[in-house]
mmCIF file of C-alpha atoms in Angstrom:
data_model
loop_
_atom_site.group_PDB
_atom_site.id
_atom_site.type_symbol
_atom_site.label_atom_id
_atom_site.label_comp_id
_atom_site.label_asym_id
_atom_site.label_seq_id
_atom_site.Cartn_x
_atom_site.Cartn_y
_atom_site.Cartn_z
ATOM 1 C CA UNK A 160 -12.091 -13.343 -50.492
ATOM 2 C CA UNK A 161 -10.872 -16.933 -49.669
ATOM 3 C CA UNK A 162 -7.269 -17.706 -49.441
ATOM 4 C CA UNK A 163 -6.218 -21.094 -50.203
ATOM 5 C CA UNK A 164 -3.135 -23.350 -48.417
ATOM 6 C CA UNK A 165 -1.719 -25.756 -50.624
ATOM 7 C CA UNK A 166 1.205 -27.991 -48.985
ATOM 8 C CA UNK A 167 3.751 -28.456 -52.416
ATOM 9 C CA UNK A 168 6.084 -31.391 -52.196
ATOM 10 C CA UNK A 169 9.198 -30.975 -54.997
ATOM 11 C CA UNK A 170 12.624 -32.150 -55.563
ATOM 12 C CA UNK A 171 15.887 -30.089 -55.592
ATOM 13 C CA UNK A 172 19.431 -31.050 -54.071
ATOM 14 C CA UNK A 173 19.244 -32.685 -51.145
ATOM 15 C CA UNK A 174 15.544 -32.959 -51.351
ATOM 16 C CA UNK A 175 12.868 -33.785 -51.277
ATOM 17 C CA UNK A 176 11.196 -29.946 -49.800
ATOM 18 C CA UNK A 177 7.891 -29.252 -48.770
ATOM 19 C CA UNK A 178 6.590 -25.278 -49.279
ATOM 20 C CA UNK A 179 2.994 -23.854 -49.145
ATOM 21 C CA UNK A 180 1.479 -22.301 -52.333
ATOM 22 C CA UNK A 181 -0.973 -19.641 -50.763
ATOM 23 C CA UNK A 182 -3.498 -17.927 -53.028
ATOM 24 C CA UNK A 183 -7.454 -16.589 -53.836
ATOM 25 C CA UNK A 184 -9.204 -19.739 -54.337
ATOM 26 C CA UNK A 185 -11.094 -17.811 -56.839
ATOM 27 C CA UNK A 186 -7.960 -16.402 -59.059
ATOM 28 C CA UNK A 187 -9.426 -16.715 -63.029
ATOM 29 C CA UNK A 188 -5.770 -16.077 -64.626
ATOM 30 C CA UNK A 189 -2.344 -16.400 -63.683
ATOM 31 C CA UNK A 190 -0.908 -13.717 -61.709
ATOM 32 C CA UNK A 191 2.789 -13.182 -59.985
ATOM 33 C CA UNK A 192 4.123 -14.976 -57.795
ATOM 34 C CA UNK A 193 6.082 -13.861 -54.598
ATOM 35 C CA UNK A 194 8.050 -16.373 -52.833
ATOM 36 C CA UNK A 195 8.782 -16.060 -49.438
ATOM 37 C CA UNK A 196 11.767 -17.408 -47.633
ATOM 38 C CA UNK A 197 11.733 -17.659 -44.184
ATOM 39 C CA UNK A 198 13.792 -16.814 -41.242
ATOM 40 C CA UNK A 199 16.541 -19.273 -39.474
ATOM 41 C CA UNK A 200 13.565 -21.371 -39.071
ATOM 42 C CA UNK A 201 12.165 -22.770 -41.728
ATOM 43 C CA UNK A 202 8.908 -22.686 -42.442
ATOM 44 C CA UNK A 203 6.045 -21.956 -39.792
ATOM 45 C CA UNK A 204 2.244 -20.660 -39.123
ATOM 46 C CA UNK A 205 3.792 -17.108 -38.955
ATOM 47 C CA UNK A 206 5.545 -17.608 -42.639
ATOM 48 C CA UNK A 207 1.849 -18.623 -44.142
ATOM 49 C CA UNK A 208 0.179 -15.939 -42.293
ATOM 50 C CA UNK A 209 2.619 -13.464 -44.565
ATOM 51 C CA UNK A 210 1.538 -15.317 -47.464
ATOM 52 C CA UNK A 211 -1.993 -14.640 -47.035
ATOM 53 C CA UNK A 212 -1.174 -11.233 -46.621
ATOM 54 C CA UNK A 213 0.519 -11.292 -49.836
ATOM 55 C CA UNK A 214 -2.242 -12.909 -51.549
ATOM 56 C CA UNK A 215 -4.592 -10.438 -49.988
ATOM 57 C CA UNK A 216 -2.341 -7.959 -52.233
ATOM 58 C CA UNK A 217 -3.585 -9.843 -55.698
ATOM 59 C CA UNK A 218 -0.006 -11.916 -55.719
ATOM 60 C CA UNK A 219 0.259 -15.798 -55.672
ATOM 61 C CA UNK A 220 2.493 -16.263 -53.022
ATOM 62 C CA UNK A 221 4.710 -19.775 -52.070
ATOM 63 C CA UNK A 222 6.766 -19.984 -48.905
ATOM 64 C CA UNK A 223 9.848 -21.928 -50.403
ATOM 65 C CA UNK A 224 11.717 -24.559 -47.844
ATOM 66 C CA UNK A 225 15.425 -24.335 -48.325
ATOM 67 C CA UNK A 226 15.942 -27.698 -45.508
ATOM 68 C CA UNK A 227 14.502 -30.403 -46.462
ATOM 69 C CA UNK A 228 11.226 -32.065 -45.901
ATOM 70 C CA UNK A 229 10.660 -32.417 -42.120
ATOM 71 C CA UNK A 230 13.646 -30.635 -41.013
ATOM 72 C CA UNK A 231 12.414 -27.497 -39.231
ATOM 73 C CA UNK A 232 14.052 -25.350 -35.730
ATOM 74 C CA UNK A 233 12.522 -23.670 -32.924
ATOM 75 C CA UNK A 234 13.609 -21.114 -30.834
ATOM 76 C CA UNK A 235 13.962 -23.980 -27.937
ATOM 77 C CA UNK A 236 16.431 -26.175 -29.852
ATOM 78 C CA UNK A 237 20.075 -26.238 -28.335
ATOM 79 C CA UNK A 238 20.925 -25.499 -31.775
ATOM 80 C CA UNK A 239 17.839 -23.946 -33.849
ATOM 81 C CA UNK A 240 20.450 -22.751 -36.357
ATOM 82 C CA UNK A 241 21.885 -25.487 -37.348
ATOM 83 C CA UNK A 242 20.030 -25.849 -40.888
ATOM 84 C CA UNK A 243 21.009 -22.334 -41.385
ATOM 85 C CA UNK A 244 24.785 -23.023 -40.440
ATOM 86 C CA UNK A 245 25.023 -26.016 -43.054
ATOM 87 C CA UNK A 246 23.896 -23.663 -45.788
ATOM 88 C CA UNK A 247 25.967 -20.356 -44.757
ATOM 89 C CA UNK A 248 28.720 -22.652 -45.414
ATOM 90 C CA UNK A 249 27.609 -24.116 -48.928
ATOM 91 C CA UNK A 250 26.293 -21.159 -50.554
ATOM 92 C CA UNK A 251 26.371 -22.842 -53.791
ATOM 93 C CA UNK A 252 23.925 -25.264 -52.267
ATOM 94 C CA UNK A 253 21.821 -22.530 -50.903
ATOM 95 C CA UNK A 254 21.423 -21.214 -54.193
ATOM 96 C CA UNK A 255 20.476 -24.338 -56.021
ATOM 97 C CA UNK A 256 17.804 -24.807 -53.793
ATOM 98 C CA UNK A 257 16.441 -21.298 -54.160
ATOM 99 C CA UNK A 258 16.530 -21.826 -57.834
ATOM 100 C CA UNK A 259 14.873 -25.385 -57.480
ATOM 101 C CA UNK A 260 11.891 -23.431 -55.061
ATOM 102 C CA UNK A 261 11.447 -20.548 -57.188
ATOM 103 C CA UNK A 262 10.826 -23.359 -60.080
ATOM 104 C CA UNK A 263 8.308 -25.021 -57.733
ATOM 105 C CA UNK A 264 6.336 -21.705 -57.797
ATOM 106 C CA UNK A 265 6.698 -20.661 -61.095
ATOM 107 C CA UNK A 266 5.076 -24.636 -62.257
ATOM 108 C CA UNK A 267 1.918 -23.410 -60.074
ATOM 109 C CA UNK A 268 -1.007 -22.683 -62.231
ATOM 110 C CA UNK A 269 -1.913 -19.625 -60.278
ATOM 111 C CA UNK A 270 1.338 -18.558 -61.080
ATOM 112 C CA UNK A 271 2.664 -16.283 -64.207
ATOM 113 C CA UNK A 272 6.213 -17.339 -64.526
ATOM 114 C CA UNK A 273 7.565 -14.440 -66.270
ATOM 115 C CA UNK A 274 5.861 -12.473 -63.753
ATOM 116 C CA UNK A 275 7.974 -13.836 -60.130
ATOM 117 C CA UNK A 276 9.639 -12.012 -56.680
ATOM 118 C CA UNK A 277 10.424 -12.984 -53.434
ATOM 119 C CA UNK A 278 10.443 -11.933 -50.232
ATOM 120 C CA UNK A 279 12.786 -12.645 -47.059
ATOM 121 C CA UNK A 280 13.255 -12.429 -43.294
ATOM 122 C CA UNK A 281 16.362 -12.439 -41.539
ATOM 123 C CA UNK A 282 18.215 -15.445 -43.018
ATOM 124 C CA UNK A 283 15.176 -15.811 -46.091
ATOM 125 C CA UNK A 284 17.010 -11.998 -46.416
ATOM 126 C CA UNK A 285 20.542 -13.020 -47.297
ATOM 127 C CA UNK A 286 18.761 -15.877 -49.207
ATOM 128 C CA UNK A 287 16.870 -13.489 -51.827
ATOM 129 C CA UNK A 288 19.561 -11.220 -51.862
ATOM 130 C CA UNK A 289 21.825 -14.509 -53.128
ATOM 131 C CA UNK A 290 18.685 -14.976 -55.552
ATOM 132 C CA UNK A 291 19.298 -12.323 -57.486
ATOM 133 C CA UNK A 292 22.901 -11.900 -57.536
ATOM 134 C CA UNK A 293 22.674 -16.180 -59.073
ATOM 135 C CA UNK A 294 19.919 -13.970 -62.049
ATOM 136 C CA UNK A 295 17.565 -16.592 -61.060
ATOM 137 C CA UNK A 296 14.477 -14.915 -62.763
ATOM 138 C CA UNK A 297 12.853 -12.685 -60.450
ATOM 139 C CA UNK A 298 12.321 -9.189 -61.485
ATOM 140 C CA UNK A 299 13.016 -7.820 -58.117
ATOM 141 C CA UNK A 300 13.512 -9.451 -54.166
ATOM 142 C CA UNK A 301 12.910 -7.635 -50.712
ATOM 143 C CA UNK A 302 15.301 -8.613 -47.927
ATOM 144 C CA UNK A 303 13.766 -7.683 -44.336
ATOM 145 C CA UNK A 304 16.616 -7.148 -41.621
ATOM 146 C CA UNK A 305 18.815 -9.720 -43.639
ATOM 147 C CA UNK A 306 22.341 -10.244 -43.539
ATOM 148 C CA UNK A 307 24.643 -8.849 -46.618
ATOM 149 C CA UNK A 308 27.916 -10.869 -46.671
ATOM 150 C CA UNK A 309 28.514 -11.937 -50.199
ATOM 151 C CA UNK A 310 28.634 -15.783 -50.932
ATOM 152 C CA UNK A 311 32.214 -17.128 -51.812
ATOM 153 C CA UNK A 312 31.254 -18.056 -55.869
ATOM 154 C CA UNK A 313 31.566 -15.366 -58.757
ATOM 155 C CA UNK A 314 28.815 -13.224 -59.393
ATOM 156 C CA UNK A 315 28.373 -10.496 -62.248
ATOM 157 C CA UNK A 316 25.429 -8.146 -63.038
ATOM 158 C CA UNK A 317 22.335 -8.226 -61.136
ATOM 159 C CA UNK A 318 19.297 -7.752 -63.156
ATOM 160 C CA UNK A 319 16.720 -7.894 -60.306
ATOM 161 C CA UNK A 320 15.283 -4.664 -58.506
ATOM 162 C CA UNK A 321 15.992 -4.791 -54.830
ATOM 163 C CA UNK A 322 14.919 -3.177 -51.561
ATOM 164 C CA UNK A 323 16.818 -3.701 -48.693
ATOM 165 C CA UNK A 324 14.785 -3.130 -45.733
ATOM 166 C CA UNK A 325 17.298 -2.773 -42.400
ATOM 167 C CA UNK A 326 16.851 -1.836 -39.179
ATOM 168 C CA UNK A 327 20.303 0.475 -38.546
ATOM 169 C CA UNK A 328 21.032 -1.472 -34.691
ATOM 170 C CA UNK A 329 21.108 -4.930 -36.150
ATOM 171 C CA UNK A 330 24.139 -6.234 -34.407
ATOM 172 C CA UNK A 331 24.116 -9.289 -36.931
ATOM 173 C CA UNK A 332 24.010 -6.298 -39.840
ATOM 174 C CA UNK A 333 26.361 -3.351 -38.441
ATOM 175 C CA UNK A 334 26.789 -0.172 -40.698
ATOM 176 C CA UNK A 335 29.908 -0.957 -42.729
ATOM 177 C CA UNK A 336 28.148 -4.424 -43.722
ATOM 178 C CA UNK A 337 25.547 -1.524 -45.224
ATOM 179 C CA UNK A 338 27.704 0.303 -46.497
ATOM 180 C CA UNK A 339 29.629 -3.212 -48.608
ATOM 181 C CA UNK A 340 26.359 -4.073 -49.736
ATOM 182 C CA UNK A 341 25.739 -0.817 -51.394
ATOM 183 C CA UNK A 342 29.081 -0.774 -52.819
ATOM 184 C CA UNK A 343 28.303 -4.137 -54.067
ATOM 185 C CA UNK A 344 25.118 -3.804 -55.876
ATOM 186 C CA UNK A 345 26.300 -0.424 -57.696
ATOM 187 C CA UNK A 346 29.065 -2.064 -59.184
ATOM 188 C CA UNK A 347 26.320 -4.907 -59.869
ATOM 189 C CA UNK A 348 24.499 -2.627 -61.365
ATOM 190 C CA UNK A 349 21.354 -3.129 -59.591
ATOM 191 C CA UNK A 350 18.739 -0.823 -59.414
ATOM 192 C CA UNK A 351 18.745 -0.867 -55.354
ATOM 193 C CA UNK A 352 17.398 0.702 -52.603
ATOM 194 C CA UNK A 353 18.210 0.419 -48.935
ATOM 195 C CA UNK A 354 15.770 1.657 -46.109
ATOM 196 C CA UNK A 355 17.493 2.039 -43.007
ATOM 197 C CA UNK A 356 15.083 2.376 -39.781
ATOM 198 C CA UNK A 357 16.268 4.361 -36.332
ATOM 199 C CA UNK A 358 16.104 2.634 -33.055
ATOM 200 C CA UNK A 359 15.255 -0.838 -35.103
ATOM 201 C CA UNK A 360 17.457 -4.133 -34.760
ATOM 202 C CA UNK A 361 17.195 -7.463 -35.646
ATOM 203 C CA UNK A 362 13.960 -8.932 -36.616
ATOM 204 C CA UNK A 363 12.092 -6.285 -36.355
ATOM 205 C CA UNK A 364 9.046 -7.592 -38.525
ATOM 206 C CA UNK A 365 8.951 -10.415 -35.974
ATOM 207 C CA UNK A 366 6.493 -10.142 -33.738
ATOM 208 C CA UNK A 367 7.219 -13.214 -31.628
ATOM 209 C CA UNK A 368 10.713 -12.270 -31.690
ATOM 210 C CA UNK A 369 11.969 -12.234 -27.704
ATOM 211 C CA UNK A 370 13.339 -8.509 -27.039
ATOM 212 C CA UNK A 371 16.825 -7.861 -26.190
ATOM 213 C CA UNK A 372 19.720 -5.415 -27.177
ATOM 214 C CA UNK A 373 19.606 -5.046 -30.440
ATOM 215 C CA UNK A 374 17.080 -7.374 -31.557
ATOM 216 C CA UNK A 375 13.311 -7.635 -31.373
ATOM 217 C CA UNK A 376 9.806 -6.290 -32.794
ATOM 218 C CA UNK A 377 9.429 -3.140 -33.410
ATOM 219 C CA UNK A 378 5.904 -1.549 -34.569
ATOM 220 C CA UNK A 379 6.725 1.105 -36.813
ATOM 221 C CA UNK A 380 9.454 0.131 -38.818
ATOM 222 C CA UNK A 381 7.165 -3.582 -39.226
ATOM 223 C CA UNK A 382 4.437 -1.457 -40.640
ATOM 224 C CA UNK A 383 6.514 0.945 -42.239
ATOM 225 C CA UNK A 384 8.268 -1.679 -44.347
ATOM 226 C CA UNK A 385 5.319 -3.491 -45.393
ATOM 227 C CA UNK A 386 4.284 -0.113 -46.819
ATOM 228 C CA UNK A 387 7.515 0.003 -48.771
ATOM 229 C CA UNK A 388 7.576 -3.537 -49.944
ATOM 230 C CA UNK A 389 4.180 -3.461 -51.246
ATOM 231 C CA UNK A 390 5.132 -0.143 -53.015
ATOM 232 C CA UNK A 391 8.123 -1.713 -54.858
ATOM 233 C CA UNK A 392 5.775 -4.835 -55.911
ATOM 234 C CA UNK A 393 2.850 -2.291 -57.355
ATOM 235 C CA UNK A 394 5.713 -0.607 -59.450
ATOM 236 C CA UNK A 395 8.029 -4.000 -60.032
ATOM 237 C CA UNK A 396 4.557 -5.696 -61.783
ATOM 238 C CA UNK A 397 3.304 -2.392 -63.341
ATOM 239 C CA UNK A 398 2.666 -2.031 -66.918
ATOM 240 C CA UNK A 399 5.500 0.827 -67.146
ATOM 241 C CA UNK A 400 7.890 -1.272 -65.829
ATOM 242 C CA UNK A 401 7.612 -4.160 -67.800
ATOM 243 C CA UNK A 402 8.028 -2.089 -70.861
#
């Protein structure tokens, strides 16, 4: 079936931001939406090749931008965090602009807006994770090799389902940082799941990702969390569990 690109330009603190609303060109009803947030970044080719895939799936998917319009990293900046940075240390910020993207793709026609996720790598991880601990309307988020440190502001129950997908040698993510989050969502009371991979680090869904201790691409636990992500989203949009 044909998949359709749309560039989206909206407004939100700091804007304006530019995402990519990615679905069937032949959808005849709304549907739900996934957003996507990508890694440290921003948004690239291998961000709206995940889109399609999600789309693929039956979902209307949008890759949010959390920067700004323009303002993008590569791995060959001197500093290709240094979007990131700003917004690890304005987490308040960060999670205005989530809510602003997620309203972005919830205004898209393809869209049902009662019906919403979202998705995220690395840094997108800690991003969805902060998502649903603001309640910001998403029935449940999937953080892939994220990071789990809690943001500074008060948070209280978490409605949204969540899978944590974690590769146990993430250096950025070491065991006890598991361990917090878990303690964390149960006295959220989430409904939460964490799948922890063997002999995985960080990034390991990236396939471009350059290999060294720790970090890097690796095949099985990629494929194997797909598989469990697009489990989660069959049950998360299933009849049953919207009654």
């Amino acid at each position: 079936m044909p998949i359709n690109r749309e560039t989206i330009v909206y407004e939100g603190p700091g804007g304006p931001f530019e995402g990519v609303a990615v679905a069937d060109s032949d959808w005849d009803a709304p549907r739900p939406g996934v957003m996507l947030v990508p890694n440290v970044l921003g948004t690239k080719e291998a961000d709206f090749e995940n889109a399609e895939r999600l789309a693929d799936l039956g979902y209307a998917a949008f890759v949010a931008d959390v920067y700004g319009q323009g303002k993008r990293a590569s791995r060959e900046d001197d500093d290709p965090g240094r979007y990131m940075n700003a917004l690890n240390a304005d987490r308040a910020l960060l999670r205005d602009r989530l809510l602003a993207s997620l309203e972005a793709m919830k205004g898209l026609d393809a869209v049902d807006a009662n019906q919403c996720a979202a998705t995220g790598y690395c840094f997108g991880g800690k991003c969805v994770l902060d998502l649903a601990r603001a309640g910001g309307g998403v029935r449940g988020v999937v953080s892939f090799h994220g990071l789990y440190d809690r943001p500074g502001y008060e948070t209280g129950k978490i409605a949204a389902k969540i899978l944590v997908c974690h590769g146990w040698d993430d250096p950025l993510a070491p065991p006890q940082s598991v361990i917090d989050l878990g303690e964390e969502l149960t006295e959220a009371c989430a409904d939460w799941q964490i799948h922890a991979y063997g002999h995985t680090g960080h990034g390991f869904t990236d396939s471009a990702a350059p290999g060294r201790p720790g970090f890097g691409h690796q095949p099985d636990s990629d494929r194997r969390s797909w598989k469990s992500m697009t489990d989660f989203l069959a049950e998360l949009f299933s009849p049953a569990s919207a009654s």
